[in-house]
GROMACS .gro file of C-alpha atoms in nm:
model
  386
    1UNK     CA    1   1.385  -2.235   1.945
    2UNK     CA    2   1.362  -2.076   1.607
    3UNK     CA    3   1.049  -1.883   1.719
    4UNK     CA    4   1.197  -1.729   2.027
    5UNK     CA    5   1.535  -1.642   1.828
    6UNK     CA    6   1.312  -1.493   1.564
    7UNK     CA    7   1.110  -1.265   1.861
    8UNK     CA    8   1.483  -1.200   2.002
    9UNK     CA    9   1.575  -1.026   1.689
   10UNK     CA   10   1.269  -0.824   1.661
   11UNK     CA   11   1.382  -0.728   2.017
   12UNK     CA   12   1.754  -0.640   2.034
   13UNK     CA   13   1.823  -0.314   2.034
   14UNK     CA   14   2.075  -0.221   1.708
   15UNK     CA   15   2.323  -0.100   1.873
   16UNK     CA   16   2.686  -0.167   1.739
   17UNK     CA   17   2.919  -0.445   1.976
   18UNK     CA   18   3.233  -0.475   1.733
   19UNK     CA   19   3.270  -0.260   1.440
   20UNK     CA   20   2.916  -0.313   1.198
   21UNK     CA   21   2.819  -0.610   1.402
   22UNK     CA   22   2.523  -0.542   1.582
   23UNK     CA   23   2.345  -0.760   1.898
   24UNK     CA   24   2.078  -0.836   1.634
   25UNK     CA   25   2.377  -0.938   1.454
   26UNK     CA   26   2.472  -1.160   1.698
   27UNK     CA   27   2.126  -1.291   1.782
   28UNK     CA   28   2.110  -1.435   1.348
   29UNK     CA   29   2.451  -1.598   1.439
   30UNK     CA   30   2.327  -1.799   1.694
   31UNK     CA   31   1.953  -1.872   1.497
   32UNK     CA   32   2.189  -1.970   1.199
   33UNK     CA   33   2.326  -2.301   1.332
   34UNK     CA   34   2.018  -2.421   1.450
   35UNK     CA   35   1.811  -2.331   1.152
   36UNK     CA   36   2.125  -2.554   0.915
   37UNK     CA   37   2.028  -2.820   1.249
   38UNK     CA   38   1.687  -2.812   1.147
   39UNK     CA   39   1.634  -2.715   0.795
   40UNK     CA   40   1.435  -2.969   0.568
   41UNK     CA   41   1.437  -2.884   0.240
   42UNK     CA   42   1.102  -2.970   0.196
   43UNK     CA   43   0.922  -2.730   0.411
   44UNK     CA   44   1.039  -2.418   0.254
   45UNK     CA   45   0.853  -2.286  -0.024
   46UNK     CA   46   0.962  -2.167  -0.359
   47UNK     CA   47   0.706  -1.879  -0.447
   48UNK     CA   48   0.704  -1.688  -0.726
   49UNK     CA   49   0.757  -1.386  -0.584
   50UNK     CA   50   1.098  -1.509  -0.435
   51UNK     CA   51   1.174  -1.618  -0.789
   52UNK     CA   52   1.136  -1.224  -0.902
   53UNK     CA   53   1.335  -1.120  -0.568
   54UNK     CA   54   1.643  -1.372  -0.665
   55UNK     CA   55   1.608  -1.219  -1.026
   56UNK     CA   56   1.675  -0.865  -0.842
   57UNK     CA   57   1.993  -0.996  -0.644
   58UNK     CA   58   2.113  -1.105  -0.939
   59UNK     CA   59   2.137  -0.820  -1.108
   60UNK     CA   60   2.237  -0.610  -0.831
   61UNK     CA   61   2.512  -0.854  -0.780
   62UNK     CA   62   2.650  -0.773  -1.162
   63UNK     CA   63   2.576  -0.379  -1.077
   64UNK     CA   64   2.820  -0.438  -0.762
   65UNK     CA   65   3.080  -0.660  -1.018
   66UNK     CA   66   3.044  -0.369  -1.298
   67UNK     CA   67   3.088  -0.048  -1.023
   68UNK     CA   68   3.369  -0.204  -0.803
   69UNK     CA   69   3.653   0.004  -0.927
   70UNK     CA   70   3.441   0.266  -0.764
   71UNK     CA   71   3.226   0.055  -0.470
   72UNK     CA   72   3.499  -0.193  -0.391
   73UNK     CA   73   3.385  -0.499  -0.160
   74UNK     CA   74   3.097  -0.220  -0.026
   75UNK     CA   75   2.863  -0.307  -0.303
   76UNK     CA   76   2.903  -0.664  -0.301
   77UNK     CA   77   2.829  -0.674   0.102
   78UNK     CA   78   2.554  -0.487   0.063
   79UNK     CA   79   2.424  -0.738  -0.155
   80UNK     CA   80   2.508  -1.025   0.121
   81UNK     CA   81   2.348  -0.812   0.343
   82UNK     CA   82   2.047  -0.820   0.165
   83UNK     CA   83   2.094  -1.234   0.127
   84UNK     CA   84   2.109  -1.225   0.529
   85UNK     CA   85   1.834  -1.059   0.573
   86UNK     CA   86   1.615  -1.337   0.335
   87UNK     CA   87   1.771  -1.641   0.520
   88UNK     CA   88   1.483  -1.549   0.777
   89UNK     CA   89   1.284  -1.697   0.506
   90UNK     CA   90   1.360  -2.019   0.586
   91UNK     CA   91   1.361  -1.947   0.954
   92UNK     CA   92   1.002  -1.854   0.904
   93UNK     CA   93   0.921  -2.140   0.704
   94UNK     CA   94   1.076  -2.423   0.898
   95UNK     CA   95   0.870  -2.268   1.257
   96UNK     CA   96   0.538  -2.356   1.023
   97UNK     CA   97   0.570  -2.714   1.090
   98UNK     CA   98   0.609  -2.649   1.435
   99UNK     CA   99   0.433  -2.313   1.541
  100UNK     CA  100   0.058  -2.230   1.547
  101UNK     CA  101  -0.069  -1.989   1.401
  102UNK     CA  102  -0.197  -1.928   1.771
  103UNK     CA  103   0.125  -1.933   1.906
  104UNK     CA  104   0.299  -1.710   1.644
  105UNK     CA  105   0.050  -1.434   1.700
  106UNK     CA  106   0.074  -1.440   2.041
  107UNK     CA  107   0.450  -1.460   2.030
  108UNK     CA  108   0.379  -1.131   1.811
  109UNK     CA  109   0.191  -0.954   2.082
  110UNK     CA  110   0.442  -1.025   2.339
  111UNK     CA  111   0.663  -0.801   2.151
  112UNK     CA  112   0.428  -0.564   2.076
  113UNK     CA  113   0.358  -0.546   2.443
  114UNK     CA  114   0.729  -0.505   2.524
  115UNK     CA  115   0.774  -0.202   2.275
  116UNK     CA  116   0.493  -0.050   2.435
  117UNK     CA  117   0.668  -0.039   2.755
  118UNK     CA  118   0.944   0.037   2.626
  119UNK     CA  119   0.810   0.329   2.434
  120UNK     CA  120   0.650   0.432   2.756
  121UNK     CA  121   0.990   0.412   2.927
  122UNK     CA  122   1.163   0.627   2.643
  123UNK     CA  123   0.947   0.911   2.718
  124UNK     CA  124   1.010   0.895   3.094
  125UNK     CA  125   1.344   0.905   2.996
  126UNK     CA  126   1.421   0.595   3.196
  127UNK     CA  127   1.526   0.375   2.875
  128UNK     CA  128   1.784   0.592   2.687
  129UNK     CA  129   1.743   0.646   2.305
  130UNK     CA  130   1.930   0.446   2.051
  131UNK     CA  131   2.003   0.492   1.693
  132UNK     CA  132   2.116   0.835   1.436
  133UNK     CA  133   1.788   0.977   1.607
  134UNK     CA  134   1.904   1.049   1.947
  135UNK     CA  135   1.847   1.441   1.924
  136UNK     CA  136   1.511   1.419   1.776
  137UNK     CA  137   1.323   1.564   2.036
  138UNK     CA  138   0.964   1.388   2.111
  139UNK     CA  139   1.032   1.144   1.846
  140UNK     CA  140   1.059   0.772   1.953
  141UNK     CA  141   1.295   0.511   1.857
  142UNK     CA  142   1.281   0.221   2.062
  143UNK     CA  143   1.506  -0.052   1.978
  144UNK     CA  144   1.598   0.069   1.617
  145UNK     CA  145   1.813   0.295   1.425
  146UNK     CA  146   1.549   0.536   1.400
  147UNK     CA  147   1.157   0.674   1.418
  148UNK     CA  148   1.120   0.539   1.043
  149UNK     CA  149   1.243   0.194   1.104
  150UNK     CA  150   1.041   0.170   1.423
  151UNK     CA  151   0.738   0.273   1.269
  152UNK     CA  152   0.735   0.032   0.958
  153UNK     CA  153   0.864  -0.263   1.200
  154UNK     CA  154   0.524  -0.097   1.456
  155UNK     CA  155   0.298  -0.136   1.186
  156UNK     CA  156   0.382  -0.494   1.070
  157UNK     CA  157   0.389  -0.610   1.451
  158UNK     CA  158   0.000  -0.464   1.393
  159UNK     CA  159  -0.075  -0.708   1.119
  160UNK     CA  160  -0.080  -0.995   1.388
  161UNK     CA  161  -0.240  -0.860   1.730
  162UNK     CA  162  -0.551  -0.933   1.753
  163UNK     CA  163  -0.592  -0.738   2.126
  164UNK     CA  164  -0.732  -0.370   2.102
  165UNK     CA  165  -0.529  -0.262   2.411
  166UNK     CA  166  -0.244  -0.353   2.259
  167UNK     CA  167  -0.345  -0.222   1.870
  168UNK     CA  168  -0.443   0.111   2.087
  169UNK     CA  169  -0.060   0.118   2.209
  170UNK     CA  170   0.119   0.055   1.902
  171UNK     CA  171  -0.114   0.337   1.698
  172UNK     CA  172   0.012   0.564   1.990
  173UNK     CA  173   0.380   0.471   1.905
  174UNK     CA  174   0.303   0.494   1.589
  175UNK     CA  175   0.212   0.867   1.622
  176UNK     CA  176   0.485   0.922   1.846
  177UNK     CA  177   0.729   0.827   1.554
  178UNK     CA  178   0.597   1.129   1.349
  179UNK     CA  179   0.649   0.942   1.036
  180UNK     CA  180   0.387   1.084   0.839
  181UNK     CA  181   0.477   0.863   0.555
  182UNK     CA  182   0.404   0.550   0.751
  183UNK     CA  183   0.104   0.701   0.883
  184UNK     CA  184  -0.058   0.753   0.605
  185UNK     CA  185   0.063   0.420   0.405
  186UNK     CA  186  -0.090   0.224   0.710
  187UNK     CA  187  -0.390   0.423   0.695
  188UNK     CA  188  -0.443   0.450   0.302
  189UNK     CA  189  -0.387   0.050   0.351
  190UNK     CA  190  -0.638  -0.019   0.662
  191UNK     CA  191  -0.881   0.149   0.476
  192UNK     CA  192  -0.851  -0.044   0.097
  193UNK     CA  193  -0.879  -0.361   0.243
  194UNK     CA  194  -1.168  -0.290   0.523
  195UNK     CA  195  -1.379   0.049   0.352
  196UNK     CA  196  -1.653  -0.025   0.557
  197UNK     CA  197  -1.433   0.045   0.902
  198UNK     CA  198  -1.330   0.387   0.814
  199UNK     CA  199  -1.563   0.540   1.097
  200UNK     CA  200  -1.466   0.233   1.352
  201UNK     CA  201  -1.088   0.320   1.320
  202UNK     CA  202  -1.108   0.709   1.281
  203UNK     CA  203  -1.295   0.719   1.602
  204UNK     CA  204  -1.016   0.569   1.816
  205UNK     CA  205  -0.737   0.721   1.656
  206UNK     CA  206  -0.925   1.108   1.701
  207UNK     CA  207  -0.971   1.006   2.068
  208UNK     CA  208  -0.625   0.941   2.078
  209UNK     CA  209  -0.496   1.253   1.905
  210UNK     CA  210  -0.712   1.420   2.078
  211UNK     CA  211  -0.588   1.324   2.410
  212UNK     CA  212  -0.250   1.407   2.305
  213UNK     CA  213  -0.329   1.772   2.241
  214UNK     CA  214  -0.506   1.771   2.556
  215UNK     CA  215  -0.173   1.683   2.717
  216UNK     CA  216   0.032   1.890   2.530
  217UNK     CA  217  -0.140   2.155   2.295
  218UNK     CA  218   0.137   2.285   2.135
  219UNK     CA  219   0.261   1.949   2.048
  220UNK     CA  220   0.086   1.961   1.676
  221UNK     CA  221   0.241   2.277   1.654
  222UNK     CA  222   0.594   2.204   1.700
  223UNK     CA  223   0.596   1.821   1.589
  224UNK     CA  224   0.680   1.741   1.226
  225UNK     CA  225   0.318   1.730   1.153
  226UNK     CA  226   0.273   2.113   1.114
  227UNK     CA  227   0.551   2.108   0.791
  228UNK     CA  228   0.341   1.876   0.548
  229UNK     CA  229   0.295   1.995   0.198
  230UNK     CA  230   0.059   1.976  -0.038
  231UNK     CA  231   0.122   1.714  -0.376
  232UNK     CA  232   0.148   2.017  -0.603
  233UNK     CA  233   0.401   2.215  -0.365
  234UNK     CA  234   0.594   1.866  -0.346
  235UNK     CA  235   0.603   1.874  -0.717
  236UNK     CA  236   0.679   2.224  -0.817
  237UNK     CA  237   0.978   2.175  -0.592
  238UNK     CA  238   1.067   1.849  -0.686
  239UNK     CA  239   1.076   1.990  -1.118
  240UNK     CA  240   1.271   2.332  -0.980
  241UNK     CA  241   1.537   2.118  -0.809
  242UNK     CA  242   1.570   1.834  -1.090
  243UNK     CA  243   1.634   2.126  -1.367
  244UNK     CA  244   1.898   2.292  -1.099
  245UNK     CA  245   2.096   1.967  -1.009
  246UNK     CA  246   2.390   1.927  -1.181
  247UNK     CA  247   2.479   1.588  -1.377
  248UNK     CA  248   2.757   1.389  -1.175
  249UNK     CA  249   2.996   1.180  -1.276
  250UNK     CA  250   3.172   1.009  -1.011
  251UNK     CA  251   3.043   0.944  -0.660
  252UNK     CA  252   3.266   1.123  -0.484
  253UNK     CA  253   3.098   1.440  -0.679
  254UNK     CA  254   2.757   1.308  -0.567
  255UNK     CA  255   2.878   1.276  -0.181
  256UNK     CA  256   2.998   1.642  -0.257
  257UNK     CA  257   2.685   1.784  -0.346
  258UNK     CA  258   2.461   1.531  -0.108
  259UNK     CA  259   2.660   1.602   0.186
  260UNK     CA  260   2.949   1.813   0.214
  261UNK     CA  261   2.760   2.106   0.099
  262UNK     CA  262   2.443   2.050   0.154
  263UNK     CA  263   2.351   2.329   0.380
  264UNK     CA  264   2.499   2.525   0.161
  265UNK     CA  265   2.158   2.466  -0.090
  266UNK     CA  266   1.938   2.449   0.190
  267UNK     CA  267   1.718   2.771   0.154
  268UNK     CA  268   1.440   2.639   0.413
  269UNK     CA  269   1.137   2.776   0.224
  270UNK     CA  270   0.963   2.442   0.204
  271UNK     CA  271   1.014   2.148   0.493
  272UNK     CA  272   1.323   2.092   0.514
  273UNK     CA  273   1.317   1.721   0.518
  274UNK     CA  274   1.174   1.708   0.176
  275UNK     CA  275   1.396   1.945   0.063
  276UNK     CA  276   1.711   1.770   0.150
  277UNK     CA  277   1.525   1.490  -0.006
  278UNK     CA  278   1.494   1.654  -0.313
  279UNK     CA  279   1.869   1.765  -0.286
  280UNK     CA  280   2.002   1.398  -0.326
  281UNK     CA  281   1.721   1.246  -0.546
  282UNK     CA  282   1.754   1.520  -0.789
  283UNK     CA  283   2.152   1.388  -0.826
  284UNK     CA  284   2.091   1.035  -0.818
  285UNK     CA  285   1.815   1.032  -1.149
  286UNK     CA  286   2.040   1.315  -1.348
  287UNK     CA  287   2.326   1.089  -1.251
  288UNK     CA  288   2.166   0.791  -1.498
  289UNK     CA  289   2.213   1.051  -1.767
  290UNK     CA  290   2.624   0.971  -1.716
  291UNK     CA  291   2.647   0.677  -1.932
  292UNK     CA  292   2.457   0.396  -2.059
  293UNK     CA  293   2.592   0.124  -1.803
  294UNK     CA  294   2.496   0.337  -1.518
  295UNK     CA  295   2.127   0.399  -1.678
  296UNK     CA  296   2.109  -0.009  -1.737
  297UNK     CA  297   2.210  -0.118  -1.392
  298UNK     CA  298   2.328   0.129  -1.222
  299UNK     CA  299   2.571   0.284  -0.964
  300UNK     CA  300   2.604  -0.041  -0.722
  301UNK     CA  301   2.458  -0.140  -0.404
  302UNK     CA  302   2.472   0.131  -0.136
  303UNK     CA  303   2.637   0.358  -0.380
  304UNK     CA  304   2.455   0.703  -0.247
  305UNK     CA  305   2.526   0.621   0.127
  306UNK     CA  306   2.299   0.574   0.400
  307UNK     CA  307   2.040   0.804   0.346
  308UNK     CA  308   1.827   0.877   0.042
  309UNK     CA  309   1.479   0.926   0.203
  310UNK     CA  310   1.315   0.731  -0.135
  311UNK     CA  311   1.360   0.367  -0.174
  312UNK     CA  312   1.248   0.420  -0.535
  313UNK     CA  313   1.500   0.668  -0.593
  314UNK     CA  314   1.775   0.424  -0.416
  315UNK     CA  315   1.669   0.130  -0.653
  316UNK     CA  316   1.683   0.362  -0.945
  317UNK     CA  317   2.025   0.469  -0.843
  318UNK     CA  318   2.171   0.156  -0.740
  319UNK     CA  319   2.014  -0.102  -0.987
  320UNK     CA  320   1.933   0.125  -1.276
  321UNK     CA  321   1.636   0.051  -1.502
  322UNK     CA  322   1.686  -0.274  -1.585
  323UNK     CA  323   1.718  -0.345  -1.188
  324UNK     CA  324   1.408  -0.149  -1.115
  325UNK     CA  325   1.217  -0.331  -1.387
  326UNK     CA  326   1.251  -0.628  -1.214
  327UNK     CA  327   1.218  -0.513  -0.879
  328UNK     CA  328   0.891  -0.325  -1.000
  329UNK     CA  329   0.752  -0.720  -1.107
  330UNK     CA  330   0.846  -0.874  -0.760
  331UNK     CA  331   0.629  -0.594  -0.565
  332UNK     CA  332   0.365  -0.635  -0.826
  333UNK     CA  333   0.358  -0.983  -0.815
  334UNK     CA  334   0.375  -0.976  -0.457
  335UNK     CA  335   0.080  -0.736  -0.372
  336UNK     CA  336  -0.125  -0.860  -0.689
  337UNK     CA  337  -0.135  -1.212  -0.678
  338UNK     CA  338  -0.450  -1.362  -0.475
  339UNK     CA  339  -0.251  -1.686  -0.362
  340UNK     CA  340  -0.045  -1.532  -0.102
  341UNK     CA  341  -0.067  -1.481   0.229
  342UNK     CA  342  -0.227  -1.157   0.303
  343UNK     CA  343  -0.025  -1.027   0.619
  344UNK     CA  344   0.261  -1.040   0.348
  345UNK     CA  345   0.059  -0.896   0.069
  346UNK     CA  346   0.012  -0.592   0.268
  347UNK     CA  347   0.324  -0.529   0.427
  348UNK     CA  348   0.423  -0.503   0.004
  349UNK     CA  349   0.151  -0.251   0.009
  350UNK     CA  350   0.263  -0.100   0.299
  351UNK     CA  351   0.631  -0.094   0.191
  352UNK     CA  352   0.574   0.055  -0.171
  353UNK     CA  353   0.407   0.346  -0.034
  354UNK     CA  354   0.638   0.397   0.267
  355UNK     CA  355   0.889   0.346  -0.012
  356UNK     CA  356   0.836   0.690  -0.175
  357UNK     CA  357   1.003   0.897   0.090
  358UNK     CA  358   1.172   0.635   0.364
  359UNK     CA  359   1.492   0.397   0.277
  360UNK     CA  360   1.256   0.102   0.413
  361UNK     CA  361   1.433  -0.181   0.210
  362UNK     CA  362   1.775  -0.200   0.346
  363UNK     CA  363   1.642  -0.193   0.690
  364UNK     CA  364   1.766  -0.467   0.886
  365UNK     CA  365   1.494  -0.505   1.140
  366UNK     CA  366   1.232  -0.470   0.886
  367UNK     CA  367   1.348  -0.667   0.596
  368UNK     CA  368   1.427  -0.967   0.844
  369UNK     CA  369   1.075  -0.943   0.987
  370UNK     CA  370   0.918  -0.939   0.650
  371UNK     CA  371   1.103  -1.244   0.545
  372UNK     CA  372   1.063  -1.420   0.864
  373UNK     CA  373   0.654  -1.420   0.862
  374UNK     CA  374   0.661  -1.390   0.477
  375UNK     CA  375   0.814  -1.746   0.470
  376UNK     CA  376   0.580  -1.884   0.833
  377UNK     CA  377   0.276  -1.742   0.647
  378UNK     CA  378   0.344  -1.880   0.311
  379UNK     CA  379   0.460  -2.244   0.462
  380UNK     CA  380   0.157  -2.235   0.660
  381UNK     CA  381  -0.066  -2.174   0.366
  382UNK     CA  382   0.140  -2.460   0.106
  383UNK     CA  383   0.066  -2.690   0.426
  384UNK     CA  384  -0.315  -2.588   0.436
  385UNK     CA  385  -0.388  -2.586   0.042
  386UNK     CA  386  -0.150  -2.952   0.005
   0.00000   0.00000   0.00000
C-alpha cells in the first residue's frame, strides 16, 4: 500500500484542486494515515545526515520566527512544507521491511515507462501541458510544474532502471527538457562514478542527438541549447551585475527590482535566462549587506518568491550564513560519507550541481522522491549491515 501510494505521487500530475492543494497533495493525505497505521518506530533510521538536515529546519524555523513581521505565516509554511516533504522518509523506510529491492525497482520502471508515454503523448499534443511552462515551445513537462522539475525527478527515476529501452527513453526526455543544467550534472555524475563508460554512454546519447537533428535540423538551432555561455562570460556578467545591483532593504524593494521592473534591466546581450538570473541573485547576496540578522540567518523561508534559478543563492538568502553553513555539512556529509546508500549519495551529487542555477530544493515532486528512496535505501542497508 505504501509502495503504490509512493509511485502515485511520483505520478499525479501537480495541478492545483482547491487553492495550493494539489492531487499530489491529496495523494500524501491519504499515504499519511496508513503510514501512522503502520509506522514502527524501529524500522526508521536515524542517519547522520538527517541529523544535519533537522539542524537546517531548525534554523530556518528561527529565520521564519525572526522575519515574520515581514513573511507572516508564509515563512513558517514553507518550513512545514519542507517537514512534508521528509515524512516520505519514513514512508520509504517502513516499505523496506516489506518491499524488495526487486520489487521497488521495478515499481520504479513502471513509472518511468508511464512518463515515457506520456512524454510521447505531450508532443503529439494528445496529453495537454501542465505547470508555469505551458508556452515553452518544444520543451516537455509531463506531470510537473515545469521542464526543470521533470528533469531532476527523470534523472533520479534513472538511478533505479536497470532496462536500456527504458534508460534510452528517459535520456530522450531528458533532452527534451532542455535543462542544460541537469544535463550536464547527470552527465558530469555518470561519468565520476563509472570513467571507464564514457565511450559506452556517449555513443548512445550521439545516436540519439543525432537522430533528433535528423528529424528536425533546426531544432539545435532554435532550442535553448544554442544560448550557452562560456564560465568566463558567466562570470564577467555575474561581477558587472553584482557591482550594479542596488542594496535593498525591505522585500517589497527586492520584488520591485526582481519583478516589477525587470524587463526594464533586461538588455538581452547575453542569454537571457542567466541574465534574469543574475538580476535577482545579484539583490539577494547585496541584500545580506542590510544588517547583521539578515547576514546570520537570513530573510525567511520563501522570502524571494518562487523563482530564483540558484538554490545556493535561495539558501543564502533565506537562511543566511549561519543557515548555509549547516546546510553546506548535510550535503557534504551526505555525498562524502561511504556508509550510505549510493542511489542517495548521488542524487546529493546530482542536486548540488543542479543546485547552481535550478530552485531544485523546494520542489515538491523531487524532494518527496528523494526522501522516499533516501529512507527505503537506507532501511534496506541498516537491515543488511544489522
Amino acid at each position: 500500500m505504501l509502495l503504490f501510494g509512493f509511485t502515485a505521487f511520483l505520478l499525479a500530475p501537480k495541478i492545483d484542486v482547491i487553492s495550493v492543494l494539489r492531487i499530489e497533495d491529496l495523494v500524501f493525505l491519504l499515504v499519511l494515515p496508513v503510514l501512522i497505521w503502520r509506522y514502527t518506530p524501529d524500522r526508521t533510521p536515524f542517519p547522520g545526515y538527517l541529523k544535519w538536515y533537522f539542524a537546517y529546519l531548525g534554523l530556518a524555523t528561527l529565520s521564519a520566527i525572526a522575519n515574520y513581521s515581514s513573511l507572516g505565516l508564509f515563512g513558517i509554511i514553507n518550513v512545514v512544507r519542507q517537514v512534508q516533504y521528509l515524512i516520505w522518509f519514513a514512508v520509504g523506510a517502513q516499505m523496506a521491511a516489506s518491499i524488495s529491492t526487486e520489487r521497488f525497482h521495478r515499481a520504479i520502471t513502471i513509472v518511468g515507462i508511464i512518463f515515457i508515454l506520456w512524454w510521447l503523448g505531450e508532443m503529439a499534443g494528445i496529453i495537454p501541458k501542465i505547470g508555469k511552462f505551458t508556452g515553452a515551445q518544444g520543451r516537455v513537462t509531463l506531470n510537473t510544474s515545469g521542464p526543470y522539475e521533470i528533469s531532476v525527478v527523470v534523472v533520479f527515476v534513472m538511478l533505479f532502471v536497470k532496462n536500456r529501452a527504458v534508460l534510452l527513453g528517459l535520456i530522450g526526455i531528458l533532452i527534451a527538457t532542455q535543462s542544460r543544467i541537469t544535463l550536464a550534472a547527470a552527465l558530469v555524475v555518470y561519468l565520476i562514478k563509472n570513467p571507464r563508460n564514457a565511450l559506452i554512454v556517449s555513443v548512445p546519447v550521439a545516436l540519439l542527438v543525432v537522430t533528433f537533428l535528423l528529424l528536425d535540423p533546426s531544432a539545435l538551432a532554435e532550442s535553448r541549447f544554442a544560448e550557452i555561455m562560456s564560465p568566463l562570460e558567466m562570470w564577467q556578467a555575474w561581477r558587472a551585475q553584482l557591482l550594479d545591483a542596488p542594496v535593498i532593504v525591505d522585500l517589497p524593494e527586492y520584488r520591485y527590482y526582481a519583478y516589477d521592473s525587470l524587463w526594464e534591466q533586461v538588455d538581452g546581450n547575453i542569454d537571457v535566462s542567466f541574465e534574469i538570473r543574475l538580476i535577482r541573485w545579484a539583490l539577494i547576496v547585496k541584500s545580506l549587506t542590510s544588517d547583521w540578522m539578515h547576514l546570520s540567518i537570513g530573510w525567511g523561508p520563501g522570502a524571494w518568491g518562487a523563482a530564483v534559478d540558484s538554490h545556493l543563492i535561495r539558501f543564502l538568502g533565506e537562511v543566511g550564513v549561519l543557515g548555509t553553513a549547516i546546510f553546506t555539512a548535510f550535503v557534504a556529509v551526505s555525498v562524502f560519507h561511504p556508509g550510505y546508500p549510493a542511489p542517495y549519495r548521488t542524487a546529493m551529487m546530482i542536486l548540488v550541481i543542479c543546485s547552481l542555477f535550478i530552485d531544485v530544493m523546494t520542489s515538491s515532486k523531487i524532494m518527496s522522491f528523494l526522501w522516499g528512496f533516501a529512507g527505503y535505501t537506507t532501511a534496506r542497508m541498516s537491515r543488511a549491515s544489522a
